[in-house]
mmCIF file of C-alpha atoms in Angstrom:
data_model
loop_
_atom_site.group_PDB
_atom_site.id
_atom_site.type_symbol
_atom_site.label_atom_id
_atom_site.label_comp_id
_atom_site.label_asym_id
_atom_site.label_seq_id
_atom_site.Cartn_x
_atom_site.Cartn_y
_atom_site.Cartn_z
ATOM 1 C CA MET A 29 78.264 86.431 113.076
ATOM 2 C CA ASN A 30 81.312 85.661 115.113
ATOM 3 C CA THR A 31 82.920 88.929 116.164
ATOM 4 C CA ARG A 32 85.726 87.570 118.295
ATOM 5 C CA THR A 33 88.872 89.584 118.069
ATOM 6 C CA ALA A 34 92.195 87.664 117.725
ATOM 7 C CA VAL A 35 94.193 87.647 120.972
ATOM 8 C CA PRO A 36 98.084 87.707 120.910
ATOM 9 C CA ALA A 37 99.672 84.449 122.008
ATOM 10 C CA PRO A 38 100.913 84.657 125.587
ATOM 11 C CA THR A 39 104.523 85.172 126.065
ATOM 12 C CA THR A 40 106.482 82.782 128.257
ATOM 13 C CA LEU A 41 106.559 83.728 131.996
ATOM 14 C CA THR A 42 110.293 83.478 132.212
ATOM 15 C CA THR A 43 110.950 86.339 129.725
ATOM 16 C CA LEU A 44 108.320 88.749 130.899
ATOM 17 C CA THR A 45 108.033 88.421 134.587
ATOM 18 C CA MET A 46 110.395 87.981 137.439
ATOM 19 C CA SER A 47 109.993 84.844 139.551
ATOM 20 C CA THR A 48 109.180 85.147 143.237
ATOM 21 C CA ALA A 49 112.651 84.214 144.156
ATOM 22 C CA THR A 50 114.237 86.714 141.869
ATOM 23 C CA ARG A 51 112.063 89.513 143.119
ATOM 24 C CA ALA A 52 113.030 88.479 146.628
ATOM 25 C CA ASP A 53 116.697 88.543 145.686
ATOM 26 C CA ALA A 54 116.262 92.024 144.270
ATOM 27 C CA ARG A 55 114.842 93.173 147.591
ATOM 28 C CA GLY A 56 117.524 91.291 149.458
ATOM 29 C CA THR A 57 115.073 89.240 151.351
ATOM 30 C CA HIS A 58 115.383 85.742 149.790
ATOM 31 C CA THR A 59 116.827 83.181 152.110
ATOM 32 C CA GLY A 60 115.964 79.878 150.498
ATOM 33 C CA PRO A 61 118.070 77.739 148.026
ATOM 34 C CA ALA A 62 119.528 79.395 144.958
ATOM 35 C CA PRO A 63 117.168 79.317 142.069
ATOM 36 C CA ARG A 64 117.849 76.824 139.391
ATOM 37 C CA THR A 65 119.658 78.115 136.332
ATOM 38 C CA ASP A 66 119.871 76.432 133.045
ATOM 39 C CA THR A 67 123.301 75.668 131.553
ATOM 40 C CA VAL A 68 124.004 75.785 127.868
ATOM 41 C CA THR A 69 125.991 72.753 126.997
ATOM 42 C CA GLY A 70 126.025 73.136 123.190
ATOM 43 C CA PRO A 71 129.039 74.478 121.202
ATOM 44 C CA ARG A 72 129.618 78.194 121.680
ATOM 45 C CA PRO A 73 129.649 80.399 118.760
ATOM 46 C CA THR A 74 133.204 81.448 117.922
ATOM 47 C CA ALA A 75 134.507 84.804 116.691
ATOM 48 C CA PRO A 76 135.892 84.796 113.189
ATOM 49 C CA GLU A 77 139.567 83.916 113.250
ATOM 50 C CA ARG A 78 141.818 86.863 112.707
ATOM 51 C CA VAL A 79 144.220 86.328 109.804
ATOM 52 C CA ARG A 80 147.461 88.121 110.201
ATOM 53 C CA PRO A 81 149.035 89.385 107.040
ATOM 54 C CA GLU A 82 152.330 87.574 106.446
ATOM 55 C CA ARG A 83 155.371 89.766 106.926
ATOM 56 C CA SER A 84 158.223 89.410 104.562
ATOM 57 C CA HIS A 85 161.901 89.888 105.534
ATOM 58 C CA LEU A 86 161.815 93.143 103.585
ATOM 59 C CA ASP A 87 158.973 94.351 105.765
ATOM 60 C CA SER A 88 160.934 93.670 108.893
ATOM 61 C CA LEU A 89 164.044 95.399 107.631
ATOM 62 C CA GLU A 90 161.885 98.366 106.538
ATOM 63 C CA SER A 91 160.218 98.516 109.884
ATOM 64 C CA GLU A 92 163.611 98.457 111.778
ATOM 65 C CA ALA A 93 164.952 101.256 109.621
ATOM 66 C CA VAL A 94 161.869 103.459 110.029
ATOM 67 C CA HIS A 95 162.081 102.915 113.812
ATOM 68 C CA ILE A 96 165.687 104.056 113.758
ATOM 69 C CA PHE A 97 164.890 107.166 111.750
ATOM 70 C CA ARG A 98 162.146 108.094 114.154
ATOM 71 C CA GLU A 99 164.270 107.354 117.208
ATOM 72 C CA VAL A 100 166.956 109.760 115.981
ATOM 73 C CA ALA A 101 164.305 112.466 115.217
ATOM 74 C CA GLY A 102 163.158 112.172 118.861
ATOM 75 C CA GLU A 103 166.662 112.014 120.478
ATOM 76 C CA PHE A 104 168.814 114.470 118.455
ATOM 77 C CA GLU A 105 168.578 118.094 117.560
ATOM 78 C CA ARG A 106 170.546 118.366 114.288
ATOM 79 C CA PRO A 107 170.651 115.125 112.303
ATOM 80 C CA VAL A 108 171.742 114.985 108.769
ATOM 81 C CA ILE A 109 171.669 112.313 106.056
ATOM 82 C CA LEU A 110 174.807 111.608 104.000
ATOM 83 C CA PHE A 111 173.495 111.479 100.483
ATOM 84 C CA SER A 112 175.755 110.661 97.514
ATOM 85 C CA GLY A 113 173.304 109.583 94.905
ATOM 86 C CA GLY A 114 174.431 105.905 95.184
ATOM 87 C CA LYS A 115 171.909 103.098 95.726
ATOM 88 C CA ASP A 116 172.256 102.771 99.495
ATOM 89 C CA SER A 117 171.787 106.381 100.183
ATOM 90 C CA ILE A 118 168.850 106.497 97.687
ATOM 91 C CA VAL A 119 167.180 103.658 99.708
ATOM 92 C CA MET A 120 167.987 105.461 102.917
ATOM 93 C CA LEU A 121 166.270 108.585 101.668
ATOM 94 C CA HIS A 122 163.241 106.529 100.498
ATOM 95 C CA LEU A 123 162.973 105.053 104.030
ATOM 96 C CA ALA A 124 163.173 108.460 105.636
ATOM 97 C CA LEU A 125 160.488 109.786 103.443
ATOM 98 C CA LYS A 126 158.280 106.854 104.326
ATOM 99 C CA ALA A 127 159.098 107.292 108.088
ATOM 100 C CA PHE A 128 157.638 110.731 108.267
ATOM 101 C CA ALA A 129 155.085 110.862 105.392
ATOM 102 C CA PRO A 130 153.035 112.884 104.716
ATOM 103 C CA ALA A 131 155.181 115.409 106.630
ATOM 104 C CA PRO A 132 158.629 116.348 105.182
ATOM 105 C CA ILE A 133 161.723 114.708 106.636
ATOM 106 C CA PRO A 134 163.080 116.677 109.492
ATOM 107 C CA PHE A 135 166.709 116.358 108.323
ATOM 108 C CA THR A 136 168.949 117.996 105.792
ATOM 109 C CA LEU A 137 171.317 116.231 103.381
ATOM 110 C CA LEU A 138 175.148 116.346 103.114
ATOM 111 C CA HIS A 139 177.270 115.274 100.170
ATOM 112 C CA VAL A 140 181.068 115.102 100.220
ATOM 113 C CA ASP A 141 181.859 115.720 96.517
ATOM 114 C CA THR A 142 185.324 114.445 95.532
ATOM 115 C CA GLY A 143 185.216 116.286 92.258
ATOM 116 C CA HIS A 144 185.561 112.842 90.501
ATOM 117 C CA ASN A 145 181.928 111.750 90.933
ATOM 118 C CA PHE A 146 180.024 110.125 88.032
ATOM 119 C CA PRO A 147 177.945 112.762 86.143
ATOM 120 C CA GLU A 148 174.992 110.352 86.122
ATOM 121 C CA VAL A 149 175.059 110.113 89.895
ATOM 122 C CA LEU A 150 175.310 113.875 90.445
ATOM 123 C CA ASP A 151 172.401 114.351 88.064
ATOM 124 C CA HIS A 152 170.342 111.895 89.984
ATOM 125 C CA ARG A 153 171.258 113.516 93.277
ATOM 126 C CA ASP A 154 170.198 116.932 92.188
ATOM 127 C CA ARG A 155 166.871 115.632 90.760
ATOM 128 C CA ALA A 156 166.006 113.854 94.006
ATOM 129 C CA VAL A 157 166.667 116.945 96.031
ATOM 130 C CA ALA A 158 164.495 119.037 93.735
ATOM 131 C CA ALA A 159 161.690 116.456 93.614
ATOM 132 C CA HIS A 160 161.335 116.336 97.361
ATOM 133 C CA GLY A 161 162.111 119.935 98.228
ATOM 134 C CA LEU A 162 165.146 118.994 100.344
ATOM 135 C CA ARG A 163 168.097 121.113 101.580
ATOM 136 C CA LEU A 164 171.501 119.825 100.455
ATOM 137 C CA HIS A 165 174.890 120.725 101.945
ATOM 138 C CA ILE A 166 177.959 120.068 99.752
ATOM 139 C CA ALA A 167 181.515 119.709 101.154
ATOM 140 C CA SER A 168 183.898 119.903 98.173
ATOM 141 C CA VAL A 169 187.224 118.051 98.235
ATOM 142 C CA GLN A 170 188.398 120.291 95.250
ATOM 143 C CA ASP A 171 187.875 123.394 97.368
ATOM 144 C CA TYR A 172 190.239 121.964 100.036
ATOM 145 C CA ILE A 173 192.789 121.069 97.269
ATOM 146 C CA ASP A 174 192.583 124.612 95.813
ATOM 147 C CA ALA A 175 193.048 126.151 99.295
ATOM 148 C CA GLY A 176 196.141 124.008 99.851
ATOM 149 C CA THR A 177 194.587 122.134 102.826
ATOM 150 C CA LEU A 178 194.601 118.849 100.916
ATOM 151 C CA ARG A 179 197.111 117.419 98.295
ATOM 152 C CA GLU A 180 196.359 115.080 95.493
ATOM 153 C CA ARG A 181 197.601 111.599 96.136
ATOM 154 C CA PRO A 182 200.097 109.906 93.813
ATOM 155 C CA ASP A 183 197.561 107.237 92.752
ATOM 156 C CA GLY A 184 195.013 109.780 91.843
ATOM 157 C CA THR A 185 192.212 108.515 94.031
ATOM 158 C CA ARG A 186 190.444 111.117 96.065
ATOM 159 C CA ASN A 187 188.185 108.891 98.178
ATOM 160 C CA PRO A 188 190.493 108.972 101.336
ATOM 161 C CA LEU A 189 190.493 112.794 101.003
ATOM 162 C CA GLN A 190 186.870 112.927 102.018
ATOM 163 C CA THR A 191 187.564 112.586 105.745
ATOM 164 C CA VAL A 192 188.627 116.237 106.432
ATOM 165 C CA PRO A 193 185.801 117.915 104.425
ATOM 166 C CA LEU A 194 183.339 115.550 106.110
ATOM 167 C CA THR A 195 184.442 116.093 109.661
ATOM 168 C CA GLU A 196 184.775 119.839 109.282
ATOM 169 C CA ALA A 197 181.268 120.016 107.768
ATOM 170 C CA ILE A 198 179.887 118.120 110.789
ATOM 171 C CA GLN A 199 181.661 120.591 113.120
ATOM 172 C CA GLN A 200 180.619 123.644 111.117
ATOM 173 C CA HIS A 201 177.006 122.791 111.092
ATOM 174 C CA ARG A 202 176.941 121.120 114.573
ATOM 175 C CA PHE A 203 175.352 118.012 113.325
ATOM 176 C CA ASP A 204 174.880 115.646 116.253
ATOM 177 C CA ALA A 205 173.588 112.583 114.334
ATOM 178 C CA VAL A 206 174.853 111.664 110.837
ATOM 179 C CA PHE A 207 173.046 108.918 108.917
ATOM 180 C CA GLY A 208 175.094 106.747 106.629
ATOM 181 C CA GLY A 209 174.152 103.935 104.186
ATOM 182 C CA GLY A 210 176.855 101.516 105.502
ATOM 183 C CA ARG A 211 176.004 97.818 105.807
ATOM 184 C CA ARG A 212 177.499 94.986 107.794
ATOM 185 C CA ASP A 213 177.851 92.677 104.774
ATOM 186 C CA GLU A 214 180.007 95.201 102.850
ATOM 187 C CA GLU A 215 183.258 94.957 104.753
ATOM 188 C CA LYS A 216 184.578 93.568 108.067
ATOM 189 C CA ALA A 217 185.225 96.871 109.775
ATOM 190 C CA ARG A 218 181.541 97.905 109.105
ATOM 191 C CA ALA A 219 180.455 94.366 110.302
ATOM 192 C CA LYS A 220 181.530 95.107 113.790
ATOM 193 C CA GLU A 221 180.193 98.691 114.069
ATOM 194 C CA ARG A 222 176.947 99.314 115.969
ATOM 195 C CA VAL A 223 173.755 100.961 114.510
ATOM 196 C CA PHE A 224 174.472 103.915 116.840
ATOM 197 C CA SER A 225 178.284 104.553 116.582
ATOM 198 C CA LEU A 226 179.717 107.174 118.897
ATOM 199 C CA ARG A 227 182.412 109.558 117.508
ATOM 200 C CA ASP A 228 184.610 111.820 119.682
ATOM 201 C CA GLU A 229 185.120 115.514 119.232
ATOM 202 C CA PHE A 230 187.557 114.789 116.386
ATOM 203 C CA SER A 231 185.028 112.518 114.625
ATOM 204 C CA GLN A 232 187.273 109.527 115.398
ATOM 205 C CA TRP A 233 185.866 105.981 116.144
ATOM 206 C CA ASP A 234 187.118 103.907 118.932
ATOM 207 C CA PRO A 235 185.735 100.306 118.808
ATOM 208 C CA ARG A 236 186.286 99.930 122.558
ATOM 209 C CA ARG A 237 183.647 102.626 123.217
ATOM 210 C CA GLN A 238 180.976 100.732 121.356
ATOM 211 C CA ARG A 239 177.675 100.230 123.440
ATOM 212 C CA PRO A 240 175.405 97.207 123.572
ATOM 213 C CA GLU A 241 172.212 97.484 121.619
ATOM 214 C CA LEU A 242 170.066 94.781 123.330
ATOM 215 C CA TRP A 243 166.382 94.546 122.146
ATOM 216 C CA GLN A 244 167.058 97.327 119.671
ATOM 217 C CA LEU A 245 167.494 99.933 122.392
ATOM 218 C CA TYR A 246 169.896 102.604 120.993
ATOM 219 C CA ASN A 247 171.977 104.832 123.282
ATOM 220 C CA GLY A 248 172.414 108.273 121.778
ATOM 221 C CA ARG A 249 174.134 109.966 124.700
ATOM 222 C CA HIS A 250 177.140 112.045 123.705
ATOM 223 C CA ALA A 251 179.183 114.795 125.232
ATOM 224 C CA PRO A 252 179.366 118.309 123.726
ATOM 225 C CA GLY A 253 181.409 118.274 120.509
ATOM 226 C CA GLU A 254 180.783 114.473 120.029
ATOM 227 C CA HIS A 255 178.285 113.090 117.591
ATOM 228 C CA VAL A 256 176.775 109.755 116.611
ATOM 229 C CA ARG A 257 176.995 108.099 113.249
ATOM 230 C CA VAL A 258 173.667 106.153 112.558
ATOM 231 C CA PHE A 259 173.275 103.229 110.131
ATOM 232 C CA PRO A 260 169.682 102.451 109.449
ATOM 233 C CA ILE A 261 170.332 99.714 106.962
ATOM 234 C CA SER A 262 173.281 98.140 108.725
ATOM 235 C CA ASN A 263 171.412 94.714 108.920
ATOM 236 C CA TRP A 264 170.589 94.674 105.141
ATOM 237 C CA THR A 265 172.486 92.781 102.530
ATOM 238 C CA GLU A 266 173.252 93.886 98.987
ATOM 239 C CA LEU A 267 170.564 91.419 97.814
ATOM 240 C CA ASP A 268 168.022 92.919 100.329
ATOM 241 C CA VAL A 269 168.738 96.406 98.912
ATOM 242 C CA TRP A 270 168.119 95.292 95.305
ATOM 243 C CA GLN A 271 164.962 93.392 96.175
ATOM 244 C CA TYR A 272 163.651 96.426 98.119
ATOM 245 C CA ILE A 273 164.463 98.626 95.160
ATOM 246 C CA GLN A 274 162.467 96.348 92.956
ATOM 247 C CA ARG A 275 159.503 96.120 95.384
ATOM 248 C CA GLU A 276 159.300 99.840 95.985
ATOM 249 C CA ARG A 277 160.024 100.793 92.329
ATOM 250 C CA ILE A 278 162.836 103.090 93.382
ATOM 251 C CA GLU A 279 164.624 105.036 90.598
ATOM 252 C CA LEU A 280 168.414 104.610 90.246
ATOM 253 C CA PRO A 281 171.172 106.108 88.119
ATOM 254 C CA GLU A 282 171.535 104.166 84.928
ATOM 255 C CA ILE A 283 175.178 103.176 85.642
ATOM 256 C CA TYR A 284 173.894 100.432 87.917
ATOM 257 C CA PHE A 285 172.671 98.578 84.872
ATOM 258 C CA ALA A 286 174.743 97.057 81.996
ATOM 259 C CA HIS A 287 175.904 99.563 79.412
ATOM 260 C CA HIS A 288 178.813 100.080 77.004
ATOM 261 C CA ARG A 289 181.607 102.159 78.563
ATOM 262 C CA GLU A 290 185.225 103.020 77.712
ATOM 263 C CA VAL A 291 187.342 101.549 80.545
ATOM 264 C CA PHE A 292 190.911 100.689 81.250
ATOM 265 C CA ASP A 293 192.515 98.032 83.573
ATOM 266 C CA ARG A 294 194.258 99.378 86.705
ATOM 267 C CA GLY A 295 195.096 96.979 89.584
ATOM 268 C CA GLY A 296 192.666 94.299 88.177
ATOM 269 C CA MET A 297 189.732 96.702 88.067
ATOM 270 C CA TRP A 298 187.965 98.362 85.131
ATOM 271 C CA LEU A 299 188.118 102.064 85.878
ATOM 272 C CA THR A 300 186.304 104.519 83.567
ATOM 273 C CA ALA A 301 188.201 106.807 81.401
ATOM 274 C CA GLY A 302 187.576 110.542 81.855
ATOM 275 C CA ASP A 303 188.940 113.859 82.937
ATOM 276 C CA TRP A 304 189.613 112.835 86.514
ATOM 277 C CA GLY A 305 193.128 111.619 85.566
ATOM 278 C CA GLY A 306 192.785 108.266 83.966
ATOM 279 C CA PRO A 307 194.107 106.461 81.945
ATOM 280 C CA LYS A 308 197.843 106.877 81.852
ATOM 281 C CA ASP A 309 199.791 106.562 78.606
ATOM 282 C CA THR A 310 200.627 102.868 79.488
ATOM 283 C CA GLU A 311 196.992 101.981 80.130
ATOM 284 C CA PRO A 312 195.090 101.273 76.873
ATOM 285 C CA THR A 313 191.257 101.713 76.874
ATOM 286 C CA GLU A 314 188.639 99.519 75.469
ATOM 287 C CA THR A 315 184.866 99.479 75.236
ATOM 288 C CA ARG A 316 183.222 96.864 77.418
ATOM 289 C CA LEU A 317 179.587 95.951 78.465
ATOM 290 C CA VAL A 318 179.752 96.758 82.273
ATOM 291 C CA ARG A 319 177.760 98.021 85.237
ATOM 292 C CA TYR A 320 178.570 99.287 88.719
ATOM 293 C CA ARG A 321 177.746 97.476 91.936
ATOM 294 C CA THR A 322 178.852 100.407 94.219
ATOM 295 C CA VAL A 323 179.604 104.007 93.541
ATOM 296 C CA GLY A 324 182.429 105.814 95.212
ATOM 297 C CA ASP A 325 183.800 108.014 92.454
ATOM 298 C CA MET A 326 185.474 107.466 89.160
ATOM 299 C CA SER A 327 188.956 107.343 90.664
ATOM 300 C CA CYS A 328 188.333 104.484 93.067
ATOM 301 C CA THR A 329 185.302 102.482 91.792
ATOM 302 C CA GLY A 330 185.684 99.585 89.309
ATOM 303 C CA ALA A 331 183.007 98.363 86.939
ATOM 304 C CA VAL A 332 182.097 94.745 86.568
ATOM 305 C CA ASP A 333 181.530 92.877 83.399
ATOM 306 C CA SER A 334 177.816 92.284 83.248
ATOM 307 C CA ASP A 335 174.888 91.929 80.777
ATOM 308 C CA ALA A 336 172.289 92.709 83.441
ATOM 309 C CA THR A 337 170.134 95.411 81.996
ATOM 310 C CA THR A 338 167.091 94.853 84.235
ATOM 311 C CA LEU A 339 166.307 94.598 87.953
ATOM 312 C CA ASP A 340 165.464 90.921 87.634
ATOM 313 C CA ALA A 341 168.811 90.275 85.917
ATOM 314 C CA VAL A 342 170.751 92.325 88.488
ATOM 315 C CA ILE A 343 169.043 90.429 91.380
ATOM 316 C CA ALA A 344 169.889 87.038 89.867
ATOM 317 C CA GLU A 345 173.492 88.177 89.296
ATOM 318 C CA ILE A 346 173.887 89.362 92.932
ATOM 319 C CA ALA A 347 172.302 86.132 94.260
ATOM 320 C CA ALA A 348 174.911 84.048 92.494
ATOM 321 C CA SER A 349 177.872 86.344 93.488
ATOM 322 C CA ARG A 350 180.470 85.131 96.068
ATOM 323 C CA LEU A 351 182.249 88.490 96.288
ATOM 324 C CA THR A 352 180.967 91.547 98.208
ATOM 325 C CA GLU A 353 180.488 94.654 96.194
ATOM 326 C CA ARG A 354 183.332 96.509 97.927
ATOM 327 C CA GLY A 355 185.625 93.512 97.841
ATOM 328 C CA ALA A 356 185.131 93.207 94.071
ATOM 329 C CA THR A 357 185.228 96.860 92.936
ATOM 330 C CA ARG A 358 186.751 99.390 95.395
ATOM 331 C CA ALA A 359 190.360 100.441 95.160
ATOM 332 C CA ASP A 360 190.203 102.248 98.428
ATOM 333 C CA ASP A 361 189.583 99.085 100.285
ATOM 334 C CA LYS A 362 192.593 97.313 98.699
ATOM 335 C CA MET A 363 195.174 99.695 100.122
ATOM 336 C CA SER A 364 195.765 97.485 103.160
ATOM 337 C CA GLU A 365 194.134 94.669 105.106
ATOM 338 C CA ALA A 366 192.669 97.170 107.571
ATOM 339 C CA ALA A 367 192.132 100.126 105.160
ATOM 340 C CA MET A 368 188.474 100.713 106.060
ATOM 341 C CA GLU A 369 189.015 100.369 109.769
ATOM 342 C CA ASP A 370 191.961 102.824 109.589
ATOM 343 C CA ARG A 371 189.849 105.425 107.767
ATOM 344 C CA LYS A 372 186.966 104.922 110.278
ATOM 345 C CA ARG A 373 189.267 105.632 113.112
ATOM 346 C CA GLU A 374 190.285 108.901 111.354
ATOM 347 C CA GLY A 375 186.600 110.038 110.827
ATOM 348 C CA TYR A 376 185.591 108.381 107.654
ATOM 349 C CA PHE A 377 182.343 106.503 107.301
#
């Protein structure tokens, strides 16, 4: 009977043993020609190609705004966000929450209440503050009127009266950076203002002191008593804001969508009837299907005729519009050709 045991096949010499020349090299004694090496000439295996996710223009705008919020948090000691409950400040708060999530935002909020604000907007403001556990400062125009510091204007609008309560609140709380929801597409004075806008010790703006912001490098230096206004969504358009609201499913006050409202015509604008002082005896009211594109307060913001009851309809309406939201519906911007710039120089946003 054959009792031979199976023997494993020999392994090739090149993989198990060192050649004589290789051993000599290891000892440092080899002096002959270099040993032959084989060269692989076939195609090299390639790493799987990395596919970068496509970034939309909204991703880029969001990234820029988040960067600005974080830059301010690192540079300043007492920043504050101006929060009125309008769509721009709501988007700004949403961006701030995303910039620091899951931590709370390191800023407080400030609202200058004219006393003529839309109830729906104030309700939304208070719900947002409660939902996120925020701290809200309120500077009241009515308090200044009651104290005799400010006087009612003949035209009834209080929007220009916000400047004194705003600047005094900034000084009282020693805020050194103040976020605002201004955008360059809104109005020409805002178009030429930087993202970081230096204000002097009286909160006044001098366009000649604007600083370059090359490569998105922001200069936050300021002397004691001065502060910086910061505009994180300065490069956004009204259409960008609405598309971002739709993408992020951000809740808004219902007055931004078409609804029936009692209004009257003043200066070519549909102002809402209410206790704020309108209409006069010579201004008949009527009920119209309207919505608001921007929200100042009832005394200065006009509604527009619209049947846009959904986000899709509003976006389609804005895309087809050839008038800016402020140019179409703000009485405070119609006072003069340079109304906004004049107010900015005095301390307004």
